């Protein structure tokens, strides 16, 4: 058994896939792991892989070439999953990529590949991707921006999965003329958008703590209006906190001002 | 009448959102529109929920009345002319500012504007038009707008509003003519159905007009919906569901919403709803509505003159299955899609997945489970490669007894809403998950 160990990024994973093809060991004997290893296996051959942007790009291009966009999107979004169900997801993606490449070689369409849920790798990718997309759907709605004194809209999020890039795409199109920042606090990553520019992603942005807590004059007024709207919209005779919590799980509450 | 002038915005919003809340439709679905780079907002066809209120309903739109003044006197409505309540109105600018500022903070997907009738239907509809014009043209708002058409307003003003909004609706309010004239004396079927027909025709002429190029100049691109009040009159479920079916077939409606009656006016001529609004009934109607729209059922299959109301214990699909055991068992590895859809425990998504997966390989009970089939319910009705999951009997009493041990009692169904039905592909799955 050969175990490729790579950095926990999509580029890292794609670099290992590239390396695995270079090494020409039979794929069935390989494994790719991108998270820290706790249990070393005695009879395995561990191969550390350095992330290489160019190799990663080549794998990426290949996938874009042979996959339809839904399948491609599922593979990539599954990687963003950080729930326990994502255990060794990199390995599942690796083996599925191998399968895709084989299918492309034999000119079989990969269109229905993700429907083969009897395959454990695919089933895991399917579940992880679904979980990520579900959380993204939640955050499309539950993300809240506050207007800072300088007019920038600032949102803090605490997602289970590493999905800031998905949110960034969404809000780029939605607020093209706004300046906004989305900050994934636990991961310390921020997405920055300026009008007429494409957004950028910053690791460890080290914001000025004071600046991001000074809100504009309007901010208080509109957030109060919103909270009052939110409270008056409830039909008392239908009150059902259990249902409410099921629909908007508690973990989102601290970032949605109407519920904190 | 107690009319407040120059009330501060907070107070107005309080009054005019409180008055709008009994309108249940709050979805922002049905249209996809990307931002063109010059304004604020876009639209997602599946809609986005921004929060959930304490009653568990999705909040997606800023749902307000333009005014709660009204010259009509519908007995179920808190804003009826005879009620002695505080009255107020927004200005078009106030509505624009609230919508824009809420939207950029990502509180909402857009605006849902309804209104009481101030002076006349046309006068009110024109105020709504001015508001939308400002919002779309001056503020360049590209998010979702749902407008209620006012019964009795002229066709040309309805048309102008239609070109600025994504969805329009006009409430049918009550399923029969008789109940409508009893409870809403100023309204009649004609003033409701003729704008409904007009909107329908406007939507279908969209498709023919090549002139309509830019997405947001389309006429009501997300379609129209309507709402009926449930439990204010003696109309039975069969009557209500048949009306919905007609609305879907003949008026091409996107959605029919059902609103469990709450006696806000404590009007003694109406049911008192002291045990709370008839939520289980509302829930059953949503389930059946779902079956009409996605499962190819017809109202006549689900109910009849002799059985005019839904089963309290079983959802409409299970109920149908139990009464048609001759259709079962269904062999999942060969049955066509429509047959799969009629199996309790199999929903739209899982049926699709089954059809996809069996092309790739052999199905098994564990793979069915992975595809989202609720085996606990489905197992009585299916075979997989000729075999049952457990030896069971295809017998009414036996199945009902077993299903009921798994199905929530009606009290527990209180915790579910129609919103969940639209979130998950199969309410059977949903029900089981909810209770675990
Ligand atoms: S017309 Fe509308 S606002 Fe006026 S009383 Fe009837 S339902 Fe209420």
Short mmCIF file of C-alpha atoms in Angstrom, two decimals, chain A residues 32-192:
data_model
loop_
_atom_site.label_atom_id
_atom_site.label_comp_id
_atom_site.label_asym_id
_atom_site.label_seq_id
_atom_site.Cartn_x
_atom_site.Cartn_y
_atom_site.Cartn_z
CA UNK A 32 -4.36 9.70 -0.74
CA UNK A 33 -4.66 11.43 2.61
CA UNK A 34 -4.77 15.17 3.12
CA UNK A 35 -5.48 15.41 6.82
CA UNK A 36 -3.00 14.85 9.65
CA UNK A 37 -2.46 11.14 10.24
CA UNK A 38 -3.01 9.68 13.68
CA UNK A 39 -2.57 5.98 13.03
CA UNK A 40 0.37 5.01 10.95
CA UNK A 41 0.02 1.63 9.33
CA UNK A 42 2.93 -0.74 9.67
CA UNK A 43 3.12 -2.09 6.16
CA UNK A 44 2.45 1.07 4.21
CA UNK A 45 4.78 3.14 2.13
CA UNK A 46 4.21 6.80 2.99
CA UNK A 47 4.90 9.30 0.22
CA UNK A 48 4.79 13.00 1.13
CA UNK A 49 3.73 15.23 -1.76
CA UNK A 50 4.59 18.90 -2.14
CA UNK A 51 1.86 21.05 -3.60
CA UNK A 52 2.73 22.09 -7.10
CA UNK A 53 0.45 24.66 -8.70
CA UNK A 54 1.34 23.67 -12.22
CA UNK A 55 0.70 19.95 -11.73
CA UNK A 56 -2.51 20.73 -9.91
CA UNK A 57 -3.62 22.93 -12.78
CA UNK A 58 -2.98 20.10 -15.23
CA UNK A 59 -5.19 17.73 -13.28
CA UNK A 60 -7.81 20.43 -12.94
CA UNK A 61 -7.81 21.11 -16.67
CA UNK A 62 -8.10 17.45 -17.41
CA UNK A 63 -11.16 17.18 -15.16
CA UNK A 64 -12.80 20.23 -16.67
CA UNK A 65 -12.24 18.59 -20.04
CA UNK A 66 -13.78 15.25 -19.29
CA UNK A 67 -16.51 16.06 -16.75
CA UNK A 68 -19.80 17.88 -17.08
CA UNK A 69 -20.01 20.84 -14.75
CA UNK A 70 -22.33 19.22 -12.19
CA UNK A 71 -20.01 16.28 -11.64
CA UNK A 72 -16.99 18.56 -11.49
CA UNK A 73 -18.77 20.76 -8.99
CA UNK A 74 -19.73 17.78 -6.84
CA UNK A 75 -16.14 16.54 -6.69
CA UNK A 76 -14.79 19.95 -5.70
CA UNK A 77 -17.51 20.85 -3.23
CA UNK A 78 -17.22 17.46 -1.50
CA UNK A 79 -13.62 18.39 -0.74
CA UNK A 80 -14.81 21.45 1.21
CA UNK A 81 -16.71 19.22 3.60
CA UNK A 82 -15.26 19.22 7.10
CA UNK A 83 -17.88 17.18 8.88
CA UNK A 84 -17.07 13.74 10.27
CA UNK A 85 -18.70 12.14 7.24
CA UNK A 86 -15.83 13.54 5.19
CA UNK A 87 -13.36 11.10 6.73
CA UNK A 88 -10.70 10.38 4.06
CA UNK A 89 -12.75 12.20 1.43
CA UNK A 90 -9.54 12.98 -0.48
CA UNK A 91 -9.07 9.30 -1.08
CA UNK A 92 -12.60 8.94 -2.42
CA UNK A 93 -12.07 11.88 -4.75
CA UNK A 94 -8.77 10.41 -5.92
CA UNK A 95 -10.27 7.03 -6.77
CA UNK A 96 -13.24 8.65 -8.46
CA UNK A 97 -10.95 10.85 -10.55
CA UNK A 98 -9.08 7.71 -11.62
CA UNK A 99 -12.37 6.15 -12.61
CA UNK A 100 -13.37 9.25 -14.59
CA UNK A 101 -10.09 9.27 -16.46
CA UNK A 102 -10.45 5.57 -17.28
CA UNK A 103 -13.98 6.15 -18.48
CA UNK A 104 -12.87 9.05 -20.65
CA UNK A 105 -10.14 6.85 -22.17
CA UNK A 106 -12.68 4.20 -23.08
CA UNK A 107 -15.01 6.95 -24.34
CA UNK A 108 -17.71 6.16 -21.77
CA UNK A 109 -19.79 9.14 -20.71
CA UNK A 110 -19.32 10.22 -17.10
CA UNK A 111 -22.68 11.90 -17.03
CA UNK A 112 -24.35 9.25 -14.89
CA UNK A 113 -21.31 8.45 -12.83
CA UNK A 114 -22.48 10.28 -9.72
CA UNK A 115 -25.69 8.29 -9.76
CA UNK A 116 -23.80 5.09 -8.99
CA UNK A 117 -24.43 5.32 -5.28
CA UNK A 118 -23.64 1.68 -4.74
CA UNK A 119 -19.98 2.64 -5.05
CA UNK A 120 -18.73 3.69 -1.60
CA UNK A 121 -16.42 6.43 -2.92
CA UNK A 122 -19.17 8.00 -4.97
CA UNK A 123 -21.67 7.63 -2.23
CA UNK A 124 -19.35 9.50 0.14
CA UNK A 125 -18.68 12.27 -2.38
CA UNK A 126 -22.38 12.58 -3.01
CA UNK A 127 -23.13 12.91 0.69
CA UNK A 128 -20.34 15.36 1.42
CA UNK A 129 -21.14 17.54 -1.54
CA UNK A 130 -24.77 17.57 -0.56
CA UNK A 131 -23.88 18.55 2.96
CA UNK A 132 -21.71 21.42 1.76
CA UNK A 133 -24.31 22.65 -0.69
CA UNK A 134 -26.96 22.46 1.94
CA UNK A 135 -24.94 24.59 4.28
CA UNK A 136 -24.20 27.01 1.44
CA UNK A 137 -27.94 27.26 0.76
CA UNK A 138 -28.44 28.03 4.42
CA UNK A 139 -25.78 30.71 4.43
CA UNK A 140 -27.05 32.34 1.25
CA UNK A 141 -29.96 33.23 3.48
CA UNK A 142 -28.53 33.40 6.99
CA UNK A 143 -25.43 35.52 6.36
CA UNK A 144 -25.93 39.03 7.77
CA UNK A 145 -23.99 42.12 6.73
CA UNK A 146 -23.47 45.13 8.94
CA UNK A 147 -22.54 48.48 7.48
CA UNK A 148 -19.29 49.83 8.88
CA UNK A 149 -18.55 53.53 9.25
CA UNK A 150 -16.66 53.56 5.98
CA UNK A 151 -19.65 52.11 4.12
CA UNK A 152 -18.22 48.59 3.78
CA UNK A 153 -20.63 45.74 4.46
CA UNK A 154 -19.12 43.23 6.86
CA UNK A 155 -20.37 39.71 7.60
CA UNK A 156 -19.04 37.17 10.08
CA UNK A 157 -19.73 33.48 9.57
CA UNK A 158 -18.95 30.28 11.50
CA UNK A 159 -19.70 27.50 9.04
CA UNK A 160 -19.12 23.82 9.58
CA UNK A 161 -17.55 23.50 6.15
CA UNK A 162 -14.92 25.52 4.36
CA UNK A 163 -17.30 27.10 1.91
CA UNK A 164 -16.36 30.76 1.77
CA UNK A 165 -15.51 30.54 -1.94
CA UNK A 166 -19.04 29.41 -2.71
CA UNK A 167 -20.50 32.31 -0.75
CA UNK A 168 -18.12 34.71 -2.43
CA UNK A 169 -19.42 33.73 -5.88
CA UNK A 170 -22.95 34.14 -4.73
CA UNK A 171 -22.57 37.60 -3.24
CA UNK A 172 -20.30 38.86 -6.04
CA UNK A 173 -23.18 38.61 -8.42
CA UNK A 174 -25.76 39.79 -5.95
CA UNK A 175 -24.00 42.96 -4.75
CA UNK A 176 -21.79 44.04 -7.67
CA UNK A 177 -21.72 47.70 -6.64
CA UNK A 178 -21.10 47.20 -2.93
CA UNK A 179 -17.85 46.89 -1.05
CA UNK A 180 -18.18 43.90 1.18
CA UNK A 181 -16.20 41.49 3.32
CA UNK A 182 -17.21 38.01 4.41
CA UNK A 183 -15.13 36.72 7.28
CA UNK A 184 -14.96 33.04 8.22
CA UNK A 185 -13.88 33.58 11.80
CA UNK A 186 -12.83 30.06 12.91
CA UNK A 187 -10.77 29.51 9.77
CA UNK A 188 -9.51 33.10 9.72
CA UNK A 189 -10.20 33.56 6.02
CA UNK A 190 -11.88 36.55 4.41
CA UNK A 191 -13.43 37.23 1.02
CA UNK A 192 -13.10 40.85 -0.12
#
